[in-house]
Amino acid sequence: MHLNLVLCFSSLLLSIGCTTTKAARTSFSSTHDRRSLLDNGLGRTPQMGWNSWNHFACNIEEKLIRETADAMVSSGLAAAGYQYVNIDDCWAELNRDSQGNFVPKADTFPSGIKALADYVHNKGLKLGIYSDAGTQTCSLKMPGSLGHEEQDAKTFASWGIDYLKYDNCNDQGISPKERYPIMTKALQKAGRPIFFSLCEWGRDDPATWANEVGNSWRTTGDISDNWDSMTSRADENDKWAAYAKPGGWNDPDMLEVGNGGMTTEEYRSHFSIWALAKAPLLVGCDVRSMSKETHDILSNREVIAVNQDSLGVQGKKVKKNGDLEVWAGPLAHNKVVVILWNRGSSRAQITAYWSDIGLNSTTVVNARDLWAHKTQRSVKGQISATVESHACKMYVFTPR
């Protein structure tokens, strides 16, 4: 590791951290064996893009997908790194055709998926699609891929699909450790690199086994557009931090930024923690009509750079004092990302000491505030800030 990071009493606690009465301190790790089953060269940094489910659920059609691709480009989100346009559940007819193939819904995707992929590709973007490791998808409105893995993988490849989100409903009582690798192998044989996103909801601790199966894996149940749901997903995801690395990422579910259920400060905290945690940055709002505040959060390139950092180590919660928290993690080139997060109901001062974040007490840093876009120079020993309720301060430290 680039920095002399704080260890937690015993290497036995490396992946889960340790807790004292006032502080929860953890170390950072990117050391795990290289995947053996999946090696598609994708996901060297967490995936960025858009997904239809959080805002539109089943109310999707090809015009929406084309207009979303247009908006990703015109808004500058594509240039900021968002590349996948992902169709979620409800895109196919309830029944397969006589050859057992998926059939795109005639009334909502009349041009077919290949034509849609061509349109998205012509925008310089990539198209993602959805299926399920069961007999039907979660909506019960279309078939799942259980028993049709190879056939469906070939279909997706023939359409020009770049990404598969693979859900976990209607599983027939079969373990996900059996069902998901079948699709992994099918995708490997399909003749096209397809990012494989496991949506197993964290039921069987996929962080411990899915790095050989997919490029990302859900560690939580579905997110909702509210503060309690968002914060609980952050906490659930945090305990698996040591398992993330380039090629395979923990996924606390998609972004709710811009959907209206949280304040601007809460959305800023949401985006900041997801970036630090190397979570997928999958926009879940209607990008065709997003507000300036939403656009400014989603397009903050300094925060995005933390998420896409080449070192690929997931940051963690390193200190907790009631509702006041410090999250931190190492970045490439000896840098460190630090978040002071106020989860309480009133304004408070939060301090991160160098011992909290693995820095030598004599280290002097320049502290870049990623939301104010200002730099404090020659900071030593600690950093403090007054933080509003449900807000955060996010810094990148560069040792001098």
XYZ file of C-alpha atoms in Angstrom:
400
model
C 0.000 0.000 0.000
C 1.219 3.541 -0.708
C 0.585 4.810 2.828
C 1.355 3.579 6.291
C -2.314 2.993 7.017
C -3.679 2.292 10.469
C -4.167 -1.359 11.328
C -6.994 -2.527 13.577
C -5.521 -4.404 16.568
C -5.214 -7.634 14.609
C -4.920 -8.667 10.978
C -7.819 -11.025 11.693
C -10.097 -7.983 11.640
C -8.733 -6.646 8.376
C -11.896 -7.005 6.325
C -14.451 -6.062 8.948
C -12.757 -3.367 11.028
C -13.049 -3.028 14.785
C -15.054 -0.878 17.151
C -14.368 1.021 20.330
C -16.967 2.949 22.314
C -16.368 6.137 20.380
C -14.643 5.096 17.203
C -14.819 2.456 14.535
C -11.468 2.167 12.809
C -10.663 0.053 9.800
C -7.778 -0.594 7.486
C -7.815 -0.642 3.717
C -6.977 -3.618 1.575
C -6.928 -4.489 -2.107
C -5.253 -7.870 -1.702
C -7.290 -10.818 -2.926
C -6.599 -13.555 -5.429
C -7.218 -12.695 -9.064
C -10.510 -13.958 -10.434
C -10.367 -17.304 -12.212
C -13.780 -17.784 -13.834
C -14.387 -14.229 -15.051
C -11.651 -12.262 -16.786
C -13.399 -10.096 -19.365
C -11.151 -7.051 -18.908
C -14.091 -4.873 -17.879
C -14.738 -2.880 -14.737
C -11.185 -1.771 -14.098
C -12.897 1.165 -12.413
C -16.491 1.178 -11.116
C -19.109 1.373 -13.847
C -20.759 4.707 -14.600
C -24.001 5.240 -16.455
C -27.783 5.395 -16.098
C -30.476 2.854 -15.254
C -34.207 3.114 -15.839
C -35.574 1.441 -12.707
C -35.362 3.989 -9.875
C -37.385 6.639 -11.697
C -39.397 4.797 -14.342
C -39.802 1.200 -13.045
C -41.786 -0.650 -15.757
C -42.838 2.538 -17.560
C -40.153 2.328 -20.220
C -40.080 2.394 -24.016
C -37.528 2.869 -26.755
C -38.190 6.598 -27.176
C -37.228 7.138 -23.530
C -33.989 5.206 -23.984
C -33.057 7.175 -27.115
C -33.876 10.495 -25.449
C -31.867 9.495 -22.386
C -28.851 8.730 -24.559
C -29.291 12.119 -26.225
C -29.479 13.841 -22.830
C -26.434 12.005 -21.489
C -24.442 13.560 -24.307
C -26.004 17.037 -24.382
C -25.802 17.465 -20.591
C -22.119 16.601 -20.471
C -22.665 13.487 -18.355
C -21.196 11.282 -21.075
C -18.089 13.453 -21.243
C -17.828 13.202 -17.440
C -17.567 9.401 -17.714
C -21.130 8.067 -17.682
C -21.147 5.526 -20.497
C -23.808 2.858 -19.913
C -27.494 3.374 -20.729
C -29.155 0.459 -18.968
C -32.659 -0.874 -19.581
C -34.057 -2.553 -16.469
C -37.026 -4.915 -16.054
C -40.128 -5.071 -18.308
C -38.566 -4.725 -21.758
C -39.649 -8.150 -23.085
C -42.889 -9.963 -23.787
C -44.127 -12.406 -21.142
C -43.474 -15.424 -23.383
C -40.498 -16.465 -25.476
C -40.914 -17.235 -29.182
C -41.221 -20.736 -30.620
C -37.414 -21.100 -30.648
C -37.181 -20.075 -27.002
C -35.796 -16.600 -27.658
C -36.573 -13.377 -25.818
C -39.070 -11.160 -27.672
C -38.844 -7.376 -27.121
C -42.251 -5.918 -26.244
C -43.973 -4.956 -29.481
C -45.790 -1.944 -28.052
C -42.817 -0.354 -26.232
C -39.751 -1.558 -28.167
C -41.169 -2.007 -31.687
C -37.822 -1.371 -33.406
C -36.137 -4.131 -31.419
C -33.132 -4.002 -29.140
C -30.442 -4.203 -31.828
C -31.663 -0.990 -33.462
C -31.655 0.659 -30.044
C -28.111 -0.556 -29.386
C -27.014 0.875 -32.727
C -28.532 4.243 -31.799
C -26.848 4.295 -28.389
C -23.509 3.193 -29.854
C -23.698 5.970 -32.436
C -23.840 8.399 -29.511
C -20.570 6.977 -28.215
C -22.376 5.200 -25.364
C -23.043 1.570 -24.419
C -26.347 -0.253 -23.948
C -27.182 -2.424 -20.970
C -30.059 -4.840 -20.484
C -31.705 -6.790 -17.677
C -32.547 -10.390 -16.960
C -32.952 -12.645 -13.946
C -31.329 -15.838 -12.661
C -34.795 -17.357 -12.237
C -37.799 -18.481 -14.237
C -39.282 -14.967 -14.345
C -38.013 -11.495 -13.569
C -39.017 -9.649 -10.405
C -41.896 -7.840 -12.142
C -43.351 -11.188 -13.297
C -43.865 -9.465 -16.650
C -41.119 -11.248 -18.606
C -39.142 -14.508 -18.526
C -35.951 -14.990 -16.589
C -32.868 -16.676 -18.003
C -32.681 -19.731 -15.749
C -32.218 -22.681 -18.099
C -31.712 -20.354 -21.089
C -28.378 -18.814 -20.109
C -26.351 -19.682 -23.189
C -29.180 -18.876 -25.589
C -29.834 -15.505 -23.932
C -26.157 -14.571 -23.736
C -25.819 -15.211 -27.478
C -28.952 -13.132 -28.104
C -27.594 -10.238 -26.066
C -24.265 -10.385 -27.892
C -26.005 -10.487 -31.293
C -27.944 -7.350 -30.356
C -24.762 -5.494 -29.363
C -25.453 -5.457 -25.628
C -22.580 -4.217 -23.444
C -23.902 -4.785 -19.916
C -26.149 -7.281 -18.142
C -27.869 -6.637 -14.816
C -28.873 -10.069 -13.524
C -31.545 -10.187 -10.807
C -32.401 -12.884 -8.255
C -36.186 -13.464 -8.247
C -38.069 -16.750 -8.780
C -34.939 -18.799 -8.166
C -36.599 -22.233 -7.804
C -34.731 -22.767 -4.546
C -31.346 -23.027 -6.254
C -28.363 -21.318 -4.625
C -27.084 -18.163 -6.345
C -23.619 -19.727 -6.181
C -24.950 -22.297 -8.661
C -27.139 -20.059 -10.819
C -24.903 -17.045 -11.442
C -21.728 -18.808 -12.682
C -23.760 -20.461 -15.439
C -24.440 -17.037 -16.927
C -20.811 -16.037 -16.403
C -19.698 -18.939 -18.574
C -22.419 -18.207 -21.132
C -21.311 -14.582 -21.441
C -17.698 -15.672 -21.837
C -18.720 -17.834 -24.801
C -21.044 -15.263 -26.371
C -18.316 -13.552 -28.387
C -18.709 -10.033 -27.018
C -17.383 -8.402 -23.819
C -20.422 -7.826 -21.592
C -20.134 -6.245 -18.148
C -21.795 -8.627 -15.674
C -23.641 -6.984 -12.770
C -24.953 -9.440 -10.181
C -28.122 -8.284 -8.412
C -28.244 -10.926 -5.693
C -29.144 -8.352 -2.962
C -26.315 -9.498 -0.681
C -28.281 -12.532 0.477
C -25.403 -15.038 0.330
C -22.576 -12.561 1.021
C -21.568 -12.299 -2.654
C -18.523 -10.183 -1.835
C -16.915 -13.395 -0.604
C -17.413 -15.338 -3.856
C -18.648 -13.152 -6.706
C -15.266 -11.700 -7.676
C -14.837 -14.815 -9.811
C -18.336 -14.512 -11.262
C -19.139 -10.864 -12.045
C -17.794 -7.356 -12.395
C -19.982 -6.049 -9.564
C -22.321 -7.532 -7.007
C -25.115 -6.045 -4.964
C -24.349 -6.070 -1.251
C -27.757 -4.727 -0.171
C -31.469 -4.820 -0.811
C -33.006 -2.221 -3.111
C -32.432 1.428 -2.291
C -35.327 3.857 -1.833
C -35.275 7.615 -2.350
C -34.960 8.623 1.298
C -32.263 9.362 3.863
C -32.725 6.248 6.018
C -32.573 3.886 3.056
C -29.506 5.564 1.579
C -27.546 5.641 4.846
C -28.374 2.050 5.724
C -27.187 0.900 2.287
C -23.906 2.758 2.858
C -23.416 0.999 6.192
C -24.301 -2.461 4.875
C -21.925 -2.058 1.948
C -19.091 -0.759 4.121
C -18.352 -4.057 5.861
C -17.363 -5.681 2.566
C -14.859 -2.998 1.538
C -11.803 -5.257 1.562
C -13.271 -7.404 -1.229
C -13.516 -4.658 -3.851
C -10.774 -4.266 -6.417
C -10.309 -3.427 -10.107
C -12.531 -5.776 -12.087
C -14.999 -6.420 -9.256
C -16.917 -3.935 -7.094
C -19.341 -3.879 -4.181
C -22.681 -2.404 -5.241
C -24.952 -0.711 -2.645
C -27.495 -0.061 -5.431
C -28.072 2.762 -7.857
C -28.087 6.508 -7.254
C -31.263 8.300 -6.203
C -29.794 11.770 -6.800
C -32.426 13.976 -8.452
C -35.509 11.880 -7.748
C -36.887 14.310 -5.178
C -36.996 12.356 -1.930
C -33.913 13.908 -0.331
C -32.467 17.389 0.090
C -29.609 18.716 -2.001
C -27.212 18.220 0.935
C -28.428 14.650 1.414
C -27.945 13.903 -2.259
C -24.474 15.422 -2.107
C -23.665 13.127 0.814
C -25.116 10.165 -1.119
C -22.933 10.875 -4.136
C -19.825 11.541 -2.023
C -20.051 8.303 -0.044
C -20.785 6.243 -3.182
C -17.723 7.789 -4.844
C -15.439 7.103 -1.870
C -16.785 3.543 -1.579
C -15.953 2.797 -5.225
C -19.625 2.029 -5.797
C -21.090 1.967 -9.297
C -22.269 5.456 -10.256
C -25.511 4.637 -12.037
C -27.789 7.645 -12.327
C -31.397 6.834 -11.462
C -33.254 10.060 -12.277
C -34.758 11.465 -15.467
C -31.688 13.079 -17.014
C -33.848 14.736 -19.683
C -35.272 17.146 -17.093
C -32.822 17.165 -14.178
C -32.332 20.369 -12.186
C -29.119 22.389 -12.148
C -28.485 21.166 -8.585
C -28.802 17.543 -9.698
C -26.577 18.130 -12.708
C -23.941 19.856 -10.572
C -23.802 16.927 -8.155
C -23.643 14.219 -10.807
C -21.077 16.054 -12.930
C -18.577 17.009 -10.195
C -15.442 15.725 -11.873
C -13.297 15.955 -8.744
C -15.657 13.620 -6.894
C -15.939 11.337 -9.923
C -12.130 11.148 -10.038
C -12.138 9.663 -6.531
C -14.548 6.960 -7.671
C -12.495 6.243 -10.779
C -9.095 6.364 -9.060
C -6.672 3.843 -10.520
C -5.626 2.348 -7.171
C -9.112 0.864 -6.861
C -9.320 0.604 -3.074
C -12.735 1.096 -1.459
C -12.751 3.746 1.255
C -14.329 2.970 4.624
C -15.874 4.403 7.734
C -12.848 4.877 9.989
C -14.294 6.830 12.921
C -17.721 7.210 14.477
C -18.721 9.460 17.359
C -22.495 9.301 17.640
C -23.888 10.742 14.413
C -20.537 12.276 13.415
C -18.415 10.143 11.139
C -15.112 10.145 9.276
C -14.791 8.037 6.136
C -11.464 7.708 4.329
C -9.444 5.691 1.864
C -6.152 5.656 -0.035
C -5.857 6.927 -3.592
C -3.133 6.618 -6.191
C -0.015 8.790 -5.913
C -0.016 8.725 -2.076
C -3.228 10.736 -1.846
C -6.044 10.144 0.631
C -9.767 10.892 0.341
C -11.528 12.010 3.522
C -15.223 12.671 4.200
C -16.539 14.370 7.337
C -20.185 13.275 7.476
C -22.807 14.697 9.825
C -25.659 12.195 10.076
C -27.222 14.081 12.982
C -30.103 16.549 13.103
C -28.088 19.710 13.880
C -24.949 21.486 12.734
C -21.754 20.135 14.300
C -17.978 20.320 14.143
C -16.216 17.184 12.943
C -12.476 16.552 13.233
C -10.387 13.950 11.469
C -7.010 13.340 13.083
C -4.150 11.973 11.035
C -4.196 8.833 13.223
C -7.811 8.242 12.109
C -6.860 8.099 8.451
C -3.478 6.389 8.517
C -1.210 9.392 8.113
C 1.974 9.960 10.098
C 1.453 12.713 12.674
C 4.134 14.871 11.044
C 2.733 14.612 7.512
C 1.821 17.945 5.932
C -0.856 17.943 3.228
C -2.699 20.195 0.869
C -6.414 19.567 1.460
C -8.612 19.995 -1.585
C -12.309 20.581 -0.819
C -14.069 18.755 -3.675
C -17.388 20.571 -3.331
C -16.086 24.095 -2.653
C -13.272 23.563 -5.196
C -10.796 25.262 -2.865
C -7.485 24.135 -1.377
C -6.195 24.546 2.176
C -2.409 24.454 2.067
C 0.057 23.027 4.576
C -2.454 21.304 6.842
C -0.881 19.243 9.636
C -2.153 16.807 12.254
C -5.910 17.204 11.837
C -8.650 18.817 9.817
C -11.877 20.216 11.250
C -15.017 21.643 9.713
C -18.453 22.757 10.777
C -20.866 20.538 8.887
C -24.591 21.099 8.453
C -27.135 18.407 9.315
C -27.073 15.486 6.838
C -24.266 17.203 4.909
C -20.627 16.325 4.398
C -17.249 17.793 3.606
C -15.128 15.887 1.133
C -11.378 16.355 0.734
C -8.466 14.873 -1.138
C -5.200 15.143 0.789
C -1.963 15.440 -1.169
C 1.166 15.061 0.996
C 3.651 17.854 0.486
